[in-house]
PDB file of C-alpha atoms in Angstrom:
ATOM      1  CA  UNK A   1       0.000   0.000   0.000  1.00  0.00           C
ATOM      2  CA  UNK A   2       1.411   3.382  -0.997  1.00  0.00           C
ATOM      3  CA  UNK A   3       0.737   6.851   0.337  1.00  0.00           C
ATOM      4  CA  UNK A   4       2.572   9.850   1.696  1.00  0.00           C
ATOM      5  CA  UNK A   5       6.057   9.138   2.926  1.00  0.00           C
ATOM      6  CA  UNK A   6       6.352   8.551   6.646  1.00  0.00           C
ATOM      7  CA  UNK A   7       9.510   9.904   8.280  1.00  0.00           C
ATOM      8  CA  UNK A   8      11.282   7.577  10.670  1.00  0.00           C
ATOM      9  CA  UNK A   9      13.857   7.839  13.408  1.00  0.00           C
ATOM     10  CA  UNK A  10      15.762   4.933  14.958  1.00  0.00           C
ATOM     11  CA  UNK A  11      16.712   4.794  18.616  1.00  0.00           C
ATOM     12  CA  UNK A  12      19.511   2.317  19.360  1.00  0.00           C
ATOM     13  CA  UNK A  13      21.574   1.469  16.240  1.00  0.00           C
ATOM     14  CA  UNK A  14      22.392  -2.141  17.146  1.00  0.00           C
ATOM     15  CA  UNK A  15      22.143  -5.389  15.204  1.00  0.00           C
ATOM     16  CA  UNK A  16      18.340  -5.569  15.016  1.00  0.00           C
ATOM     17  CA  UNK A  17      18.150  -1.915  13.951  1.00  0.00           C
ATOM     18  CA  UNK A  18      20.588  -2.644  11.110  1.00  0.00           C
ATOM     19  CA  UNK A  19      18.228  -5.339   9.828  1.00  0.00           C
ATOM     20  CA  UNK A  20      15.218  -3.065  10.198  1.00  0.00           C
ATOM     21  CA  UNK A  21      16.926  -0.134   8.452  1.00  0.00           C
ATOM     22  CA  UNK A  22      18.127  -2.386   5.619  1.00  0.00           C
ATOM     23  CA  UNK A  23      14.467  -3.144   4.887  1.00  0.00           C
ATOM     24  CA  UNK A  24      13.101   0.328   5.542  1.00  0.00           C
ATOM     25  CA  UNK A  25      15.375   2.047   3.000  1.00  0.00           C
ATOM     26  CA  UNK A  26      13.876  -0.198   0.300  1.00  0.00           C
ATOM     27  CA  UNK A  27      10.376   1.185   0.904  1.00  0.00           C
ATOM     28  CA  UNK A  28       9.006   3.948  -1.298  1.00  0.00           C
ATOM     29  CA  UNK A  29       6.672   4.841   1.562  1.00  0.00           C
ATOM     30  CA  UNK A  30       9.339   5.578   4.161  1.00  0.00           C
ATOM     31  CA  UNK A  31      12.182   7.994   4.743  1.00  0.00           C
ATOM     32  CA  UNK A  32      14.790   7.412   7.445  1.00  0.00           C
ATOM     33  CA  UNK A  33      15.709  10.889   8.693  1.00  0.00           C
ATOM     34  CA  UNK A  34      17.423  10.485  12.074  1.00  0.00           C
ATOM     35  CA  UNK A  35      19.182   8.029  14.378  1.00  0.00           C
ATOM     36  CA  UNK A  36      20.195   8.273  18.027  1.00  0.00           C
ATOM     37  CA  UNK A  37      22.644   6.462  20.283  1.00  0.00           C
ATOM     38  CA  UNK A  38      24.117   7.236  23.667  1.00  0.00           C
ATOM     39  CA  UNK A  39      27.349   5.531  22.617  1.00  0.00           C
ATOM     40  CA  UNK A  40      29.724   8.025  21.046  1.00  0.00           C
ATOM     41  CA  UNK A  41      30.226   7.402  17.331  1.00  0.00           C
ATOM     42  CA  UNK A  42      27.570   4.692  16.853  1.00  0.00           C
ATOM     43  CA  UNK A  43      24.876   7.024  15.553  1.00  0.00           C
ATOM     44  CA  UNK A  44      27.317   8.710  13.162  1.00  0.00           C
ATOM     45  CA  UNK A  45      28.453   5.354  11.763  1.00  0.00           C
ATOM     46  CA  UNK A  46      24.874   4.173  11.352  1.00  0.00           C
ATOM     47  CA  UNK A  47      23.859   7.441   9.669  1.00  0.00           C
ATOM     48  CA  UNK A  48      26.757   7.150   7.249  1.00  0.00           C
ATOM     49  CA  UNK A  49      25.876   3.557   6.382  1.00  0.00           C
ATOM     50  CA  UNK A  50      22.225   4.309   5.629  1.00  0.00           C
ATOM     51  CA  UNK A  51      22.597   7.877   4.330  1.00  0.00           C
ATOM     52  CA  UNK A  52      20.606   9.348   7.241  1.00  0.00           C
ATOM     53  CA  UNK A  53      20.571  13.143   7.498  1.00  0.00           C
ATOM     54  CA  UNK A  54      20.935  13.523  11.257  1.00  0.00           C
ATOM     55  CA  UNK A  55      22.724  11.541  13.977  1.00  0.00           C
ATOM     56  CA  UNK A  56      22.209  12.309  17.662  1.00  0.00           C
ATOM     57  CA  UNK A  57      24.235  11.353  20.726  1.00  0.00           C
ATOM     58  CA  UNK A  58      21.385  12.505  22.958  1.00  0.00           C
ATOM     59  CA  UNK A  59      17.878  11.034  23.180  1.00  0.00           C
ATOM     60  CA  UNK A  60      16.590  14.421  24.382  1.00  0.00           C
ATOM     61  CA  UNK A  61      17.759  16.137  21.198  1.00  0.00           C
ATOM     62  CA  UNK A  62      16.539  13.225  19.067  1.00  0.00           C
ATOM     63  CA  UNK A  63      12.914  13.363  20.283  1.00  0.00           C
ATOM     64  CA  UNK A  64      12.871  17.146  19.730  1.00  0.00           C
ATOM     65  CA  UNK A  65      13.500  16.607  16.008  1.00  0.00           C
ATOM     66  CA  UNK A  66      10.231  17.843  14.515  1.00  0.00           C
ATOM     67  CA  UNK A  67      10.661  15.941  11.268  1.00  0.00           C
ATOM     68  CA  UNK A  68      10.464  12.502  12.943  1.00  0.00           C
ATOM     69  CA  UNK A  69       6.940  11.052  12.865  1.00  0.00           C
ATOM     70  CA  UNK A  70       7.600   7.557  14.184  1.00  0.00           C
ATOM     71  CA  UNK A  71      10.482   5.966  16.063  1.00  0.00           C
ATOM     72  CA  UNK A  72      11.699   2.394  15.826  1.00  0.00           C
ATOM     73  CA  UNK A  73      13.204   1.389  19.169  1.00  0.00           C
ATOM     74  CA  UNK A  74      15.897  -1.270  18.953  1.00  0.00           C
ATOM     75  CA  UNK A  75      17.634  -0.702  22.289  1.00  0.00           C
ATOM     76  CA  UNK A  76      18.274  -3.401  24.901  1.00  0.00           C
ATOM     77  CA  UNK A  77      15.207  -4.864  26.627  1.00  0.00           C
ATOM     78  CA  UNK A  78      15.586  -3.051  29.973  1.00  0.00           C
ATOM     79  CA  UNK A  79      15.774   0.309  28.152  1.00  0.00           C
ATOM     80  CA  UNK A  80      12.509  -0.108  26.223  1.00  0.00           C
ATOM     81  CA  UNK A  81      10.244   1.474  28.825  1.00  0.00           C
ATOM     82  CA  UNK A  82      12.383   4.600  29.211  1.00  0.00           C
ATOM     83  CA  UNK A  83      12.824   5.013  25.454  1.00  0.00           C
ATOM     84  CA  UNK A  84       9.148   4.519  24.622  1.00  0.00           C
ATOM     85  CA  UNK A  85       8.083   7.013  27.306  1.00  0.00           C
ATOM     86  CA  UNK A  86      10.623   9.518  25.986  1.00  0.00           C
ATOM     87  CA  UNK A  87       9.117   9.276  22.513  1.00  0.00           C
ATOM     88  CA  UNK A  88       5.443   9.161  23.518  1.00  0.00           C
ATOM     89  CA  UNK A  89       5.806  12.212  25.761  1.00  0.00           C
ATOM     90  CA  UNK A  90       7.357  14.048  22.816  1.00  0.00           C
ATOM     91  CA  UNK A  91       4.397  13.137  20.613  1.00  0.00           C
ATOM     92  CA  UNK A  92       6.252  10.570  18.519  1.00  0.00           C
ATOM     93  CA  UNK A  93       4.575   7.395  17.318  1.00  0.00           C
ATOM     94  CA  UNK A  94       6.501   4.273  18.355  1.00  0.00           C
ATOM     95  CA  UNK A  95       7.278   0.819  16.975  1.00  0.00           C
ATOM     96  CA  UNK A  96       9.052  -0.927  19.863  1.00  0.00           C
ATOM     97  CA  UNK A  97      11.082  -4.084  19.368  1.00  0.00           C
ATOM     98  CA  UNK A  98      10.092  -7.196  21.287  1.00  0.00           C
ATOM     99  CA  UNK A  99       9.991  -7.940  24.123  1.00  0.00           C
ATOM    100  CA  UNK A 100       7.838  -4.856  24.504  1.00  0.00           C
ATOM    101  CA  UNK A 101       8.947  -4.393  28.115  1.00  0.00           C
ATOM    102  CA  UNK A 102      10.483  -6.413  30.935  1.00  0.00           C
ATOM    103  CA  UNK A 103       7.124  -7.211  32.542  1.00  0.00           C
ATOM    104  CA  UNK A 104       3.382  -6.607  32.335  1.00  0.00           C
ATOM    105  CA  UNK A 105       3.445  -3.688  34.789  1.00  0.00           C
ATOM    106  CA  UNK A 106       5.781  -1.730  32.516  1.00  0.00           C
ATOM    107  CA  UNK A 107       3.675  -2.641  29.463  1.00  0.00           C
ATOM    108  CA  UNK A 108       0.518  -1.404  31.160  1.00  0.00           C
ATOM    109  CA  UNK A 109       2.144   1.936  31.912  1.00  0.00           C
ATOM    110  CA  UNK A 110       3.263   2.473  28.320  1.00  0.00           C
ATOM    111  CA  UNK A 111      -0.125   1.505  26.905  1.00  0.00           C
ATOM    112  CA  UNK A 112      -1.880   3.904  29.269  1.00  0.00           C
ATOM    113  CA  UNK A 113       0.403   6.795  28.259  1.00  0.00           C
ATOM    114  CA  UNK A 114      -0.051   6.053  24.544  1.00  0.00           C
ATOM    115  CA  UNK A 115      -3.823   6.034  24.879  1.00  0.00           C
ATOM    116  CA  UNK A 116      -3.913   9.145  27.051  1.00  0.00           C
ATOM    117  CA  UNK A 117      -1.698  10.953  24.516  1.00  0.00           C
ATOM    118  CA  UNK A 118      -3.653   9.508  21.572  1.00  0.00           C
ATOM    119  CA  UNK A 119      -0.324   8.403  20.093  1.00  0.00           C
ATOM    120  CA  UNK A 120       0.400   5.303  18.006  1.00  0.00           C
ATOM    121  CA  UNK A 121       2.243   2.459  19.747  1.00  0.00           C
ATOM    122  CA  UNK A 122       2.931  -1.078  18.533  1.00  0.00           C
ATOM    123  CA  UNK A 123       5.109  -4.021  19.525  1.00  0.00           C
ATOM    124  CA  UNK A 124       7.449  -5.028  16.703  1.00  0.00           C
ATOM    125  CA  UNK A 125       6.467  -8.699  16.520  1.00  0.00           C
ATOM    126  CA  UNK A 126       7.616  -8.937  12.900  1.00  0.00           C
ATOM    127  CA  UNK A 127       6.490 -12.522  12.294  1.00  0.00           C
ATOM    128  CA  UNK A 128       2.791 -11.584  12.361  1.00  0.00           C
ATOM    129  CA  UNK A 129       3.097  -9.556   9.189  1.00  0.00           C
ATOM    130  CA  UNK A 130       5.047 -12.054   7.089  1.00  0.00           C
ATOM    131  CA  UNK A 131       3.230 -13.367   3.982  1.00  0.00           C
ATOM    132  CA  UNK A 132       3.549 -17.048   4.986  1.00  0.00           C
ATOM    133  CA  UNK A 133       2.056 -16.382   8.411  1.00  0.00           C
ATOM    134  CA  UNK A 134      -0.766 -14.395   6.825  1.00  0.00           C
ATOM    135  CA  UNK A 135      -1.377 -17.310   4.450  1.00  0.00           C
ATOM    136  CA  UNK A 136      -1.501 -19.805   7.332  1.00  0.00           C
ATOM    137  CA  UNK A 137      -4.035 -17.625   9.152  1.00  0.00           C
ATOM    138  CA  UNK A 138      -6.081 -17.426   5.938  1.00  0.00           C
ATOM    139  CA  UNK A 139      -6.144 -21.236   5.648  1.00  0.00           C
ATOM    140  CA  UNK A 140      -7.319 -21.431   9.262  1.00  0.00           C
ATOM    141  CA  UNK A 141     -10.028 -18.788   8.711  1.00  0.00           C
ATOM    142  CA  UNK A 142     -11.217 -20.713   5.647  1.00  0.00           C
ATOM    143  CA  UNK A 143     -11.587 -23.839   7.769  1.00  0.00           C
ATOM    144  CA  UNK A 144      -8.995 -25.766   5.766  1.00  0.00           C
ATOM    145  CA  UNK A 145      -7.838 -27.729   8.832  1.00  0.00           C
ATOM    146  CA  UNK A 146     -11.011 -27.512  10.891  1.00  0.00           C
ATOM    147  CA  UNK A 147     -11.019 -26.563  14.550  1.00  0.00           C
ATOM    148  CA  UNK A 148      -7.564 -25.866  16.017  1.00  0.00           C
ATOM    149  CA  UNK A 149      -6.839 -28.222  18.910  1.00  0.00           C
ATOM    150  CA  UNK A 150      -3.076 -28.292  19.329  1.00  0.00           C
ATOM    151  CA  UNK A 151       0.002 -26.291  18.459  1.00  0.00           C
ATOM    152  CA  UNK A 152       3.717 -26.932  18.817  1.00  0.00           C
ATOM    153  CA  UNK A 153       6.344 -24.249  18.271  1.00  0.00           C
ATOM    154  CA  UNK A 154      10.073 -24.164  18.982  1.00  0.00           C
ATOM    155  CA  UNK A 155      12.683 -21.446  18.714  1.00  0.00           C
ATOM    156  CA  UNK A 156      16.169 -21.981  20.031  1.00  0.00           C
ATOM    157  CA  UNK A 157      19.810 -21.479  19.156  1.00  0.00           C
ATOM    158  CA  UNK A 158      23.142 -22.032  20.874  1.00  0.00           C
ATOM    159  CA  UNK A 159      25.009 -18.860  21.738  1.00  0.00           C
ATOM    160  CA  UNK A 160      27.709 -20.975  23.373  1.00  0.00           C
ATOM    161  CA  UNK A 161      29.159 -20.344  26.791  1.00  0.00           C
ATOM    162  CA  UNK A 162      29.509 -16.576  26.662  1.00  0.00           C
ATOM    163  CA  UNK A 163      28.660 -15.149  30.103  1.00  0.00           C
ATOM    164  CA  UNK A 164      29.541 -11.653  28.858  1.00  0.00           C
ATOM    165  CA  UNK A 165      26.953 -11.948  26.081  1.00  0.00           C
ATOM    166  CA  UNK A 166      23.769  -9.867  26.273  1.00  0.00           C
ATOM    167  CA  UNK A 167      21.808 -13.108  25.913  1.00  0.00           C
ATOM    168  CA  UNK A 168      23.210 -14.495  29.175  1.00  0.00           C
ATOM    169  CA  UNK A 169      23.550 -11.242  31.144  1.00  0.00           C
ATOM    170  CA  UNK A 170      20.742 -10.896  33.675  1.00  0.00           C
ATOM    171  CA  UNK A 171      21.288  -7.147  34.046  1.00  0.00           C
ATOM    172  CA  UNK A 172      20.658  -6.741  30.308  1.00  0.00           C
ATOM    173  CA  UNK A 173      17.475  -8.826  30.326  1.00  0.00           C
ATOM    174  CA  UNK A 174      19.174 -11.986  29.096  1.00  0.00           C
ATOM    175  CA  UNK A 175      17.620 -15.430  28.935  1.00  0.00           C
ATOM    176  CA  UNK A 176      15.711 -17.610  26.513  1.00  0.00           C
ATOM    177  CA  UNK A 177      12.188 -16.364  27.104  1.00  0.00           C
ATOM    178  CA  UNK A 178      12.552 -12.623  26.548  1.00  0.00           C
ATOM    179  CA  UNK A 179      14.782 -12.983  23.507  1.00  0.00           C
ATOM    180  CA  UNK A 180      13.626 -16.199  21.831  1.00  0.00           C
ATOM    181  CA  UNK A 181      10.730 -17.754  23.738  1.00  0.00           C
ATOM    182  CA  UNK A 182       8.532 -14.745  23.122  1.00  0.00           C
ATOM    183  CA  UNK A 183       8.198 -15.912  19.497  1.00  0.00           C
ATOM    184  CA  UNK A 184       6.443 -19.238  20.183  1.00  0.00           C
ATOM    185  CA  UNK A 185       4.494 -17.644  23.062  1.00  0.00           C
ATOM    186  CA  UNK A 186       3.222 -14.844  20.833  1.00  0.00           C
ATOM    187  CA  UNK A 187       2.578 -17.338  18.014  1.00  0.00           C
ATOM    188  CA  UNK A 188       0.338 -19.389  20.303  1.00  0.00           C
ATOM    189  CA  UNK A 189      -1.479 -16.229  21.367  1.00  0.00           C
ATOM    190  CA  UNK A 190      -2.067 -15.321  17.732  1.00  0.00           C
ATOM    191  CA  UNK A 191      -3.363 -18.772  16.723  1.00  0.00           C
ATOM    192  CA  UNK A 192      -5.651 -19.358  19.702  1.00  0.00           C
ATOM    193  CA  UNK A 193      -6.630 -15.711  20.101  1.00  0.00           C
ATOM    194  CA  UNK A 194      -6.311 -15.842  23.876  1.00  0.00           C
ATOM    195  CA  UNK A 195      -4.008 -16.722  26.740  1.00  0.00           C
ATOM    196  CA  UNK A 196      -3.913 -20.146  28.426  1.00  0.00           C
ATOM    197  CA  UNK A 197      -6.059 -20.914  31.454  1.00  0.00           C
ATOM    198  CA  UNK A 198      -3.301 -23.087  32.917  1.00  0.00           C
ATOM    199  CA  UNK A 199       0.467 -23.220  32.409  1.00  0.00           C
ATOM    200  CA  UNK A 200       2.895 -26.026  33.222  1.00  0.00           C
ATOM    201  CA  UNK A 201       6.536 -25.245  32.634  1.00  0.00           C
ATOM    202  CA  UNK A 202      10.118 -26.103  33.432  1.00  0.00           C
ATOM    203  CA  UNK A 203      13.263 -24.017  32.942  1.00  0.00           C
ATOM    204  CA  UNK A 204      16.983 -24.536  33.303  1.00  0.00           C
ATOM    205  CA  UNK A 205      18.513 -21.550  35.087  1.00  0.00           C
ATOM    206  CA  UNK A 206      22.187 -21.301  34.184  1.00  0.00           C
ATOM    207  CA  UNK A 207      25.228 -19.977  36.013  1.00  0.00           C
ATOM    208  CA  UNK A 208      24.492 -16.357  35.111  1.00  0.00           C
ATOM    209  CA  UNK A 209      21.008 -16.566  36.639  1.00  0.00           C
ATOM    210  CA  UNK A 210      18.953 -16.515  33.429  1.00  0.00           C
ATOM    211  CA  UNK A 211      16.769 -19.159  31.820  1.00  0.00           C
ATOM    212  CA  UNK A 212      19.020 -20.871  29.277  1.00  0.00           C
ATOM    213  CA  UNK A 213      16.143 -23.039  28.051  1.00  0.00           C
ATOM    214  CA  UNK A 214      12.545 -23.772  28.930  1.00  0.00           C
ATOM    215  CA  UNK A 215       9.592 -25.930  27.994  1.00  0.00           C
ATOM    216  CA  UNK A 216       5.958 -25.046  28.560  1.00  0.00           C
ATOM    217  CA  UNK A 217       2.537 -26.591  28.086  1.00  0.00           C
ATOM    218  CA  UNK A 218      -0.257 -24.071  27.690  1.00  0.00           C
ATOM    219  CA  UNK A 219      -3.721 -25.437  28.430  1.00  0.00           C
ATOM    220  CA  UNK A 220      -6.807 -23.703  27.057  1.00  0.00           C
ATOM    221  CA  UNK A 221     -10.519 -24.223  27.383  1.00  0.00           C
ATOM    222  CA  UNK A 222     -11.972 -27.371  25.788  1.00  0.00           C
ATOM    223  CA  UNK A 223      -8.696 -29.259  26.201  1.00  0.00           C
ATOM    224  CA  UNK A 224      -6.737 -27.329  23.584  1.00  0.00           C
ATOM    225  CA  UNK A 225      -2.969 -27.199  24.134  1.00  0.00           C
ATOM    226  CA  UNK A 226       0.199 -25.496  22.966  1.00  0.00           C
ATOM    227  CA  UNK A 227       3.593 -27.120  23.535  1.00  0.00           C
ATOM    228  CA  UNK A 228       6.411 -24.588  23.383  1.00  0.00           C
ATOM    229  CA  UNK A 229      10.202 -24.866  23.704  1.00  0.00           C
ATOM    230  CA  UNK A 230      12.918 -22.262  23.578  1.00  0.00           C
ATOM    231  CA  UNK A 231      16.632 -21.955  24.257  1.00  0.00           C
ATOM    232  CA  UNK A 232      19.711 -19.786  23.883  1.00  0.00           C
ATOM    233  CA  UNK A 233      22.097 -22.652  24.699  1.00  0.00           C
ATOM    234  CA  UNK A 234      20.547 -25.398  22.560  1.00  0.00           C
ATOM    235  CA  UNK A 235      19.809 -25.510  18.843  1.00  0.00           C
ATOM    236  CA  UNK A 236      16.177 -26.400  18.187  1.00  0.00           C
ATOM    237  CA  UNK A 237      14.239 -27.210  15.018  1.00  0.00           C
ATOM    238  CA  UNK A 238      12.447 -23.832  15.067  1.00  0.00           C
ATOM    239  CA  UNK A 239       9.373 -25.299  13.350  1.00  0.00           C
ATOM    240  CA  UNK A 240       5.725 -24.721  14.175  1.00  0.00           C
ATOM    241  CA  UNK A 241       2.846 -27.143  13.645  1.00  0.00           C
ATOM    242  CA  UNK A 242      -0.796 -26.140  13.919  1.00  0.00           C
ATOM    243  CA  UNK A 243      -3.056 -29.170  14.317  1.00  0.00           C
ATOM    244  CA  UNK A 244      -6.745 -29.009  13.500  1.00  0.00           C
ATOM    245  CA  UNK A 245      -9.587 -31.511  13.412  1.00  0.00           C
ATOM    246  CA  UNK A 246      -9.223 -31.857   9.620  1.00  0.00           C
ATOM    247  CA  UNK A 247      -5.472 -31.550   9.048  1.00  0.00           C
ATOM    248  CA  UNK A 248      -2.443 -29.516  10.019  1.00  0.00           C
ATOM    249  CA  UNK A 249      -0.171 -26.684   8.899  1.00  0.00           C
ATOM    250  CA  UNK A 250       3.612 -26.979   9.054  1.00  0.00           C
ATOM    251  CA  UNK A 251       5.754 -23.848   9.137  1.00  0.00           C
ATOM    252  CA  UNK A 252       9.498 -24.579   8.996  1.00  0.00           C
ATOM    253  CA  UNK A 253      11.575 -21.878  10.704  1.00  0.00           C
ATOM    254  CA  UNK A 254       8.258 -20.262  11.538  1.00  0.00           C
ATOM    255  CA  UNK A 255       9.504 -16.967  12.930  1.00  0.00           C
ATOM    256  CA  UNK A 256      11.159 -16.126   9.581  1.00  0.00           C
ATOM    257  CA  UNK A 257       7.984 -17.135   7.739  1.00  0.00           C
ATOM    258  CA  UNK A 258       9.717 -18.495   4.657  1.00  0.00           C
ATOM    259  CA  UNK A 259       7.082 -21.154   3.847  1.00  0.00           C
ATOM    260  CA  UNK A 260       3.846 -22.762   4.988  1.00  0.00           C
ATOM    261  CA  UNK A 261       2.519 -26.219   4.102  1.00  0.00           C
ATOM    262  CA  UNK A 262      -1.119 -27.181   4.419  1.00  0.00           C
ATOM    263  CA  UNK A 263      -1.838 -30.865   4.976  1.00  0.00           C
ATOM    264  CA  UNK A 264      -5.590 -31.252   4.743  1.00  0.00           C
ATOM    265  CA  UNK A 265      -7.678 -34.343   5.265  1.00  0.00           C
ATOM    266  CA  UNK A 266      -6.850 -37.144   2.868  1.00  0.00           C
ATOM    267  CA  UNK A 267      -4.200 -36.366   0.273  1.00  0.00           C
ATOM    268  CA  UNK A 268      -4.914 -32.646   0.001  1.00  0.00           C
ATOM    269  CA  UNK A 269      -1.747 -30.548   0.233  1.00  0.00           C
ATOM    270  CA  UNK A 270      -1.002 -26.899  -0.516  1.00  0.00           C
ATOM    271  CA  UNK A 271       2.221 -24.974  -0.156  1.00  0.00           C
ATOM    272  CA  UNK A 272       3.135 -21.335   0.080  1.00  0.00           C
ATOM    273  CA  UNK A 273       6.706 -20.139  -0.351  1.00  0.00           C
ATOM    274  CA  UNK A 274       7.872 -16.592   0.218  1.00  0.00           C
ATOM    275  CA  UNK A 275      10.578 -15.417  -2.175  1.00  0.00           C
ATOM    276  CA  UNK A 276      10.781 -11.943  -0.659  1.00  0.00           C
ATOM    277  CA  UNK A 277      13.848  -9.797  -1.303  1.00  0.00           C
ATOM    278  CA  UNK A 278      13.872  -8.189   2.136  1.00  0.00           C
ATOM    279  CA  UNK A 279      14.657  -9.502   5.606  1.00  0.00           C
ATOM    280  CA  UNK A 280      10.988  -9.299   6.547  1.00  0.00           C
ATOM    281  CA  UNK A 281      10.954  -6.327   8.918  1.00  0.00           C
ATOM    282  CA  UNK A 282       9.493  -4.130   6.202  1.00  0.00           C
ATOM    283  CA  UNK A 283       6.031  -5.671   6.599  1.00  0.00           C
ATOM    284  CA  UNK A 284       5.638  -4.499  10.212  1.00  0.00           C
ATOM    285  CA  UNK A 285       6.899  -1.064   9.190  1.00  0.00           C
ATOM    286  CA  UNK A 286       4.292  -0.905   6.411  1.00  0.00           C
ATOM    287  CA  UNK A 287       1.564  -1.831   8.913  1.00  0.00           C
ATOM    288  CA  UNK A 288       2.699   0.936  11.264  1.00  0.00           C
ATOM    289  CA  UNK A 289       2.759   3.469   8.424  1.00  0.00           C
ATOM    290  CA  UNK A 290      -0.708   2.428   7.241  1.00  0.00           C
ATOM    291  CA  UNK A 291      -1.988   2.954  10.777  1.00  0.00           C
ATOM    292  CA  UNK A 292      -0.483   6.461  10.881  1.00  0.00           C
ATOM    293  CA  UNK A 293      -1.981   7.426   7.520  1.00  0.00           C
ATOM    294  CA  UNK A 294      -5.389   6.155   8.640  1.00  0.00           C
ATOM    295  CA  UNK A 295      -5.208   7.899  12.012  1.00  0.00           C
ATOM    296  CA  UNK A 296      -5.195   4.669  14.060  1.00  0.00           C
ATOM    297  CA  UNK A 297      -3.252   4.571  17.328  1.00  0.00           C
ATOM    298  CA  UNK A 298      -2.778   0.803  17.367  1.00  0.00           C
ATOM    299  CA  UNK A 299      -2.669  -2.177  15.033  1.00  0.00           C
ATOM    300  CA  UNK A 300      -5.454  -4.740  14.874  1.00  0.00           C
ATOM    301  CA  UNK A 301      -2.828  -7.374  13.991  1.00  0.00           C
ATOM    302  CA  UNK A 302      -0.762  -6.775  17.143  1.00  0.00           C
ATOM    303  CA  UNK A 303      -3.185  -5.045  19.546  1.00  0.00           C
ATOM    304  CA  UNK A 304      -1.823  -3.404  22.672  1.00  0.00           C
ATOM    305  CA  UNK A 305      -4.154  -5.395  24.922  1.00  0.00           C
ATOM    306  CA  UNK A 306      -2.706  -8.613  23.503  1.00  0.00           C
ATOM    307  CA  UNK A 307       0.836  -7.329  23.980  1.00  0.00           C
ATOM    308  CA  UNK A 308      -0.035  -6.744  27.647  1.00  0.00           C
ATOM    309  CA  UNK A 309      -1.623 -10.200  27.973  1.00  0.00           C
ATOM    310  CA  UNK A 310       1.476 -11.858  26.491  1.00  0.00           C
ATOM    311  CA  UNK A 311       3.733 -10.002  28.937  1.00  0.00           C
ATOM    312  CA  UNK A 312       1.454 -11.178  31.736  1.00  0.00           C
ATOM    313  CA  UNK A 313       1.772 -14.782  30.550  1.00  0.00           C
ATOM    314  CA  UNK A 314       5.560 -14.443  30.538  1.00  0.00           C
ATOM    315  CA  UNK A 315       5.440 -13.004  34.067  1.00  0.00           C
ATOM    316  CA  UNK A 316       3.546 -16.140  35.118  1.00  0.00           C
ATOM    317  CA  UNK A 317       6.256 -18.348  33.607  1.00  0.00           C
ATOM    318  CA  UNK A 318       9.062 -16.464  35.341  1.00  0.00           C
ATOM    319  CA  UNK A 319       7.194 -16.689  38.621  1.00  0.00           C
ATOM    320  CA  UNK A 320       7.093 -20.482  38.239  1.00  0.00           C
ATOM    321  CA  UNK A 321      10.873 -20.430  37.803  1.00  0.00           C
ATOM    322  CA  UNK A 322      11.547 -17.910  40.615  1.00  0.00           C
ATOM    323  CA  UNK A 323      13.296 -15.723  38.048  1.00  0.00           C
ATOM    324  CA  UNK A 324      13.241 -12.014  38.796  1.00  0.00           C
ATOM    325  CA  UNK A 325      14.998  -9.164  37.033  1.00  0.00           C
ATOM    326  CA  UNK A 326      16.148  -6.079  38.916  1.00  0.00           C
TER     327      UNK A 326
END
């Protein structure tokens, strides 16, 4: 969908922001006008790489840039709340990288401020906007696999023993769930359209005090279940299976949404393959820009109430593991 160009700023020019910017500069609907970092030299280097007009070493100066309409926040997890509030209070729309916040209490605060300020806010759960995921949801809506009864989803990788890594540093919000496990948890929320009524889980807490891996069974009404696994110290298959009364859908490497396979009753089989030329972050950016053009302050694909509910579910999991962040 095309329309007037939306002017973007990026807060936190790290690895995920590089991927996002690489996609955004390929959009005819977007213009990347500013970047900010508190680390000397990082914003300048990022601006040079992506031909961005202005680089800031101060978040205060960044949010006062009148040309910026919406900010993509790619800072570390514990900084999300502060950065989002900074932008919302300056009247900037926000697309905040997952996990939205460190806990449900922080999420609730941000959502309240966004609604009070009548300002757009959305969690950057990029998988929801990928063509293969949209196709899978279309098959489900069309009743191609009947009533959904069970789901399995895994996302895990092995960062190795690197206690200095962000992924294993408790002070930086490390651990499997916030960085990787949020994908299968959010996927289950999307497919079932609600949170579980009961959760059974187990986690391995490593030497640095974070969850290095976990497994969870989500139980819903009518006996429906989701079986989820995640890790940052163990390589997993990263596939998702959605099982219905009349067949199932297989999504290999589901969070990247490269393909979806429909296995209907009998010998029926359909496949969808995505040959996109971008990383995939562009689709969430396009959704955010469409919302701004239409005057909406949140996305119906990733509603703020659902973002809060997902954070609440993750709080429940951490409570079962006695895992608390400062």
